Short mmCIF file of C-alpha atoms in Angstrom, two decimals:
data_model
loop_
_atom_site.label_atom_id
_atom_site.label_comp_id
_atom_site.label_asym_id
_atom_site.label_seq_id
_atom_site.Cartn_x
_atom_site.Cartn_y
_atom_site.Cartn_z
CA MET A 1 79.42 -27.45 -32.86
CA LYS A 2 82.16 -25.46 -32.50
CA PHE A 3 83.34 -22.15 -34.30
CA LEU A 4 86.75 -19.97 -33.33
CA VAL A 5 87.63 -16.68 -35.00
CA ILE A 6 90.76 -15.34 -33.19
CA LEU A 7 92.54 -12.05 -35.85
CA ALA A 8 95.74 -11.19 -35.06
CA GLY A 9 97.83 -11.79 -38.50
CA VAL A 10 98.75 -13.35 -41.72
CA SER A 11 98.96 -16.88 -43.44
CA ALA A 12 100.53 -19.28 -46.15
CA CYS A 13 100.19 -21.96 -48.32
CA VAL A 14 99.63 -23.53 -52.38
CA LEU A 15 100.93 -26.09 -55.02
CA ILE A 16 100.45 -27.04 -58.85
CA PRO A 17 102.39 -28.48 -61.79
CA SER A 18 102.67 -27.03 -65.56
CA HIS A 19 103.11 -29.92 -67.52
CA MET A 20 100.21 -31.67 -65.90
CA TRP A 21 97.38 -29.27 -65.16
CA ALA A 22 96.27 -26.24 -67.68
CA SER A 23 92.98 -24.35 -68.08
CA ASP A 24 91.25 -22.02 -70.05
CA VAL A 25 89.81 -18.61 -67.62
CA HIS A 26 87.47 -16.81 -68.92
CA LYS A 27 86.73 -12.79 -68.93
CA SER A 28 84.64 -11.33 -67.14
CA ILE A 29 81.43 -9.46 -68.91
CA VAL A 30 81.43 -7.03 -65.46
CA ALA A 31 83.46 -6.99 -62.90
CA PRO A 32 82.93 -8.94 -59.92
CA VAL A 33 82.81 -6.88 -56.80
CA ILE A 34 84.37 -7.82 -53.98
CA ASP A 35 82.30 -7.98 -51.55
CA GLY A 36 82.80 -11.79 -50.57
CA GLU A 37 79.50 -13.02 -51.79
CA MET A 38 78.94 -14.43 -54.94
CA ASP A 39 77.54 -12.49 -57.59
CA THR A 40 76.03 -13.05 -61.05
CA ALA A 41 79.45 -12.32 -62.54
CA TRP A 42 80.50 -15.83 -61.46
CA GLN A 43 77.59 -17.52 -62.96
CA LEU A 44 79.80 -18.90 -65.93
CA ALA A 45 83.09 -20.07 -63.92
CA GLU A 46 83.24 -23.36 -63.19
CA TRP A 47 84.11 -24.51 -59.66
CA HIS A 48 87.64 -26.30 -59.46
CA PRO A 49 88.55 -28.34 -56.19
CA MET A 50 91.12 -27.97 -53.46
CA ASP A 51 91.83 -30.98 -52.74
CA ASN A 52 95.39 -32.03 -53.26
CA HIS A 53 97.46 -32.53 -49.81
CA ILE A 54 100.67 -30.49 -49.32
CA VAL A 55 101.40 -30.63 -45.60
CA GLY A 56 100.24 -31.85 -42.30
CA ASP A 57 97.47 -34.48 -41.77
CA VAL A 58 94.50 -34.73 -44.56
CA PRO A 59 91.42 -33.41 -42.67
CA GLY A 60 88.04 -34.67 -43.17
CA ALA A 61 85.32 -32.60 -44.94
CA ASP A 62 83.85 -31.19 -41.78
CA ASP A 63 87.93 -30.12 -40.74
CA PHE A 64 88.36 -28.04 -44.17
CA SER A 65 87.42 -28.44 -47.64
CA GLY A 66 87.91 -26.00 -50.14
CA ARG A 67 87.00 -25.15 -53.93
CA TYR A 68 87.29 -22.23 -56.04
CA LYS A 69 86.34 -20.19 -59.63
CA LEU A 70 88.90 -17.86 -61.63
CA LEU A 71 87.86 -14.66 -64.12
CA TRP A 72 90.15 -11.99 -65.60
CA ASP A 73 89.47 -9.05 -67.16
CA GLN A 74 92.46 -6.03 -68.22
CA ASN A 75 93.18 -5.14 -65.14
CA TYR A 76 92.84 -8.58 -62.40
CA LEU A 77 92.70 -11.86 -62.10
CA TYR A 78 89.74 -12.64 -60.48
CA VAL A 79 89.67 -15.45 -57.01
CA LEU A 80 86.06 -17.01 -55.60
CA ALA A 81 87.09 -19.77 -52.94
CA GLU A 82 84.55 -21.23 -51.19
CA ILE A 83 86.54 -22.41 -48.12
CA THR A 84 84.80 -24.85 -45.24
CA ASP A 85 86.66 -24.58 -42.14
CA ASP A 86 85.44 -25.56 -38.56
CA VAL A 87 87.90 -23.21 -36.32
CA LEU A 88 89.06 -19.81 -38.06
CA PHE A 89 92.74 -19.05 -36.09
CA ASP A 90 94.69 -16.47 -37.06
CA GLY A 91 97.30 -16.02 -33.50
CA HIS A 92 100.28 -13.71 -34.95
CA PRO A 93 99.47 -10.23 -34.49
CA ASP A 94 102.70 -9.12 -36.46
CA PRO A 95 101.40 -10.14 -40.39
CA ARG A 96 104.98 -10.62 -41.09
CA GLU A 97 105.52 -13.10 -38.36
CA ALA A 98 104.83 -16.98 -39.21
CA TYR A 99 102.13 -16.11 -41.32
CA TRP A 100 102.06 -19.38 -42.61
CA ASP A 101 100.99 -20.57 -39.49
CA ASP A 102 97.88 -19.06 -39.29
CA ASP A 103 94.92 -19.49 -41.96
CA SER A 104 95.22 -18.13 -45.03
CA LEU A 105 94.64 -18.38 -48.43
CA GLU A 106 97.46 -18.52 -50.90
CA ILE A 107 97.76 -17.47 -54.17
CA PHE A 108 100.69 -18.14 -56.39
CA ILE A 109 101.11 -16.11 -59.58
CA ASP A 110 103.66 -16.68 -61.99
CA GLU A 111 103.09 -13.94 -64.78
CA ASP A 112 104.70 -15.26 -67.57
CA ALA A 113 104.33 -18.86 -66.32
CA SER A 114 108.18 -18.93 -67.33
CA GLY A 115 108.25 -21.26 -64.06
CA GLY A 116 111.76 -21.70 -61.86
CA ASP A 117 112.88 -20.49 -58.65
CA HIS A 118 111.37 -17.33 -57.07
CA LEU A 119 111.91 -18.29 -52.89
CA ASN A 120 113.91 -14.40 -52.97
CA THR A 121 113.10 -13.58 -56.24
CA HIS A 122 109.77 -11.83 -58.15
CA ASN A 123 110.10 -14.41 -60.86
CA ALA A 124 106.55 -15.34 -59.57
CA PHE A 125 104.73 -14.35 -55.97
CA ALA A 126 102.92 -16.36 -53.53
CA TYR A 127 100.13 -14.52 -51.96
CA HIS A 128 99.50 -15.10 -48.41
CA LEU A 129 96.32 -13.46 -47.55
CA ALA A 130 96.02 -13.47 -44.39
CA LEU A 131 91.84 -12.87 -42.56
CA ASP A 132 92.63 -9.48 -40.96
CA GLY A 133 93.85 -8.37 -44.98
CA HIS A 134 97.27 -8.28 -45.20
CA VAL A 135 99.18 -9.64 -48.31
CA ALA A 136 102.51 -10.89 -47.05
CA ASP A 137 105.17 -12.55 -49.53
CA MET A 138 108.75 -13.26 -48.66
CA GLY A 139 111.52 -10.79 -50.43
CA ALA A 140 115.51 -10.80 -50.93
CA MET A 141 117.67 -12.64 -48.90
CA ARG A 142 118.86 -10.70 -45.59
CA PRO A 143 122.70 -10.90 -44.92
CA ASP A 144 121.70 -12.98 -42.10
CA GLY A 145 120.45 -15.96 -44.31
CA THR A 146 116.50 -14.83 -43.08
CA SER A 147 114.30 -14.04 -45.99
CA GLU A 148 112.88 -10.66 -45.62
CA ILE A 149 108.90 -10.46 -45.57
CA LEU A 150 107.31 -8.29 -47.55
CA LEU A 151 103.53 -7.18 -47.23
CA LEU A 152 101.88 -6.75 -50.06
CA ASP A 153 98.76 -4.77 -49.37
CA ASP A 154 98.21 -3.17 -52.44
CA HIS A 155 98.77 -6.18 -54.97
CA ALA A 156 95.13 -7.80 -53.79
CA VAL A 157 92.06 -6.49 -53.28
CA SER A 158 90.03 -8.98 -50.74
CA ARG A 159 87.30 -10.10 -48.76
CA TRP A 160 85.61 -12.74 -46.80
CA LYS A 161 82.19 -13.65 -45.59
CA ARG A 162 80.75 -16.49 -43.99
CA ARG A 163 77.94 -17.87 -45.96
CA THR A 164 74.72 -17.71 -43.92
CA ASP A 165 73.70 -20.84 -44.55
CA ASN A 166 76.46 -22.43 -42.85
CA PRO A 167 78.69 -20.90 -40.52
CA LYS A 168 81.25 -22.79 -40.99
CA ALA A 169 81.93 -22.08 -44.95
CA ILE A 170 83.25 -18.74 -46.20
CA LEU A 171 83.18 -17.23 -49.52
CA TRP A 172 86.70 -15.60 -50.13
CA GLU A 173 87.17 -13.24 -53.27
CA VAL A 174 89.94 -12.02 -54.16
CA ALA A 175 90.85 -9.15 -56.89
CA VAL A 176 94.86 -10.03 -57.58
CA LYS A 177 96.80 -7.54 -59.53
CA LEU A 178 99.54 -9.11 -62.28
CA PHE A 179 103.43 -8.10 -61.81
CA ASP A 180 106.54 -8.73 -63.98
CA ASP A 181 109.79 -9.90 -62.54
CA THR A 182 111.27 -6.19 -62.74
CA PHE A 183 108.99 -5.43 -59.49
CA ASP A 184 111.29 -3.59 -57.09
CA PRO A 185 109.61 -3.18 -53.21
CA ALA A 186 111.89 -0.02 -53.05
CA SER A 187 110.24 1.80 -55.88
CA SER A 188 107.50 3.83 -55.99
CA THR A 189 106.83 3.11 -60.38
CA ASN A 190 105.61 -0.60 -60.33
CA LYS A 191 103.09 -0.98 -62.27
CA ALA A 192 100.69 -4.20 -62.70
CA LEU A 193 100.48 -5.57 -66.39
CA THR A 194 97.16 -5.21 -68.60
CA LEU A 195 95.69 -7.97 -68.90
CA ARG A 196 94.97 -9.51 -72.30
CA SER A 197 92.80 -12.97 -74.20
CA GLY A 198 95.69 -15.43 -74.80
CA LYS A 199 98.13 -14.58 -72.08
CA GLN A 200 99.17 -17.53 -69.84
CA ILE A 201 99.93 -17.38 -66.21
CA GLY A 202 101.90 -19.78 -63.72
CA PHE A 203 98.97 -21.10 -60.92
CA MET A 204 98.35 -22.37 -57.74
CA LEU A 205 95.96 -21.79 -54.48
CA ALA A 206 96.27 -23.18 -51.49
CA TYR A 207 95.10 -23.02 -48.20
CA CYS A 208 96.78 -23.08 -44.53
CA ASP A 209 94.62 -24.68 -42.07
CA ASN A 210 95.47 -24.10 -38.14
CA ASP A 211 92.58 -25.00 -35.08
CA GLY A 212 94.89 -23.22 -32.88
CA SER A 213 98.11 -25.14 -32.83
CA VAL A 214 101.62 -24.23 -33.00
CA GLU A 215 102.01 -24.90 -36.46
CA ARG A 216 99.45 -25.23 -39.28
CA GLU A 217 97.31 -29.11 -39.36
CA HIS A 218 96.60 -28.86 -42.99
CA PHE A 219 97.74 -27.87 -46.10
CA MET A 220 95.83 -28.27 -49.25
CA GLY A 221 95.78 -27.00 -52.71
CA SER A 222 94.44 -26.72 -55.77
CA HIS A 223 97.10 -29.37 -57.83
CA ALA A 224 98.99 -32.20 -57.29
CA ILE A 225 102.73 -31.80 -56.85
CA GLU A 226 105.27 -34.78 -57.42
CA PRO A 227 107.40 -34.69 -53.22
CA VAL A 228 111.16 -34.12 -53.46
CA ASP A 229 112.72 -36.48 -51.07
CA GLY A 230 109.34 -36.58 -49.16
CA ASP A 231 108.22 -32.96 -49.32
CA LYS A 232 105.72 -31.39 -51.30
CA ASN A 233 105.84 -28.18 -49.96
CA LEU A 234 107.79 -26.70 -53.23
CA GLY A 235 105.23 -23.50 -54.25
CA TYR A 236 106.83 -21.36 -51.99
CA ILE A 237 110.26 -22.19 -53.75
CA THR A 238 109.80 -22.67 -57.65
CA ALA A 239 106.92 -22.30 -60.09
CA ASP A 240 107.92 -24.60 -62.06
CA VAL A 241 105.08 -26.58 -59.69
CA PHE A 242 102.66 -24.40 -60.97
CA GLY A 243 99.61 -25.14 -63.23
CA ARG A 244 99.36 -23.11 -66.31
CA LEU A 245 96.35 -20.86 -66.69
CA THR A 246 94.79 -19.50 -70.32
CA LEU A 247 92.88 -16.26 -70.36
CA VAL A 248 90.11 -17.09 -73.10
CA PRO A 249 87.34 -14.56 -73.96
#
C-alpha cells in the first residue's frame, strides 16, 4: 500500500444548488477543539456525503471518498471532513500558485445566501485549505486580466490528522469565520459576523485530489451541479450553485 505526503503549497475545489439542496445545522453546545480529532461536540451532527463529481475522472473508493459534518456557534461555522485519499500531494511551495492542483479542502461560503457572481468580488468566498494550512481565494481582477490571489489564513483555523485505524483516511477539522460582502482585503478593520439562529448561509464543500500529476485528477463535492456547456466547475465563479444552510438551535 502506498501513502505519499508531498508538502509545499495550496489547492482549490467545490459545488451545489440552493434550489435543490438545503439542510439545518445545529448549534454546538460546546465548541469543538480544532485538533483533527472527532470529540464529543460532533456526536449529534449528522454525516453528509461528498460524492458528486465535478472535474476529472470519478475516483474509486480507495483513491478518494469523503463525508462531512457541520456545527455552528456565534463565532464560527465548524466543518469536520473525513477524507480517504491514498496519496496526499502538495507540490507547490508558493501557496498562491496553482493551489487547485494540489490536494485541498474547499469550503464555499455565501454568508447571506444571496447567490450571484463572486469570482473577483467578496459576494461569496471559495476558501481553498491547503495541506500546509494556508487558505487561498481569488481577489480583484488585475490590469493584465488575471485574478489577484489572496491568502486569508485568519478566516479559517484548521487541522488535519491521519486516523490511526486507517492510514489512508484523515479527519480535517475547520472553524470558519463569516464575512459579508463589504470585506476589504486592504483594510485592517474587517469584522467577522456574529452568527445567530435562523440565519441562512450559502454553502458547498469539495475536495481537490491529485496523486502527483501536473493537474488535479479528481474534484468531488457535496452537491450536484447542473453543467453549463458540459462544465460543472462553477462554484468558484457563482454562488448560485451553492446549497443553503439554516442555523438552528
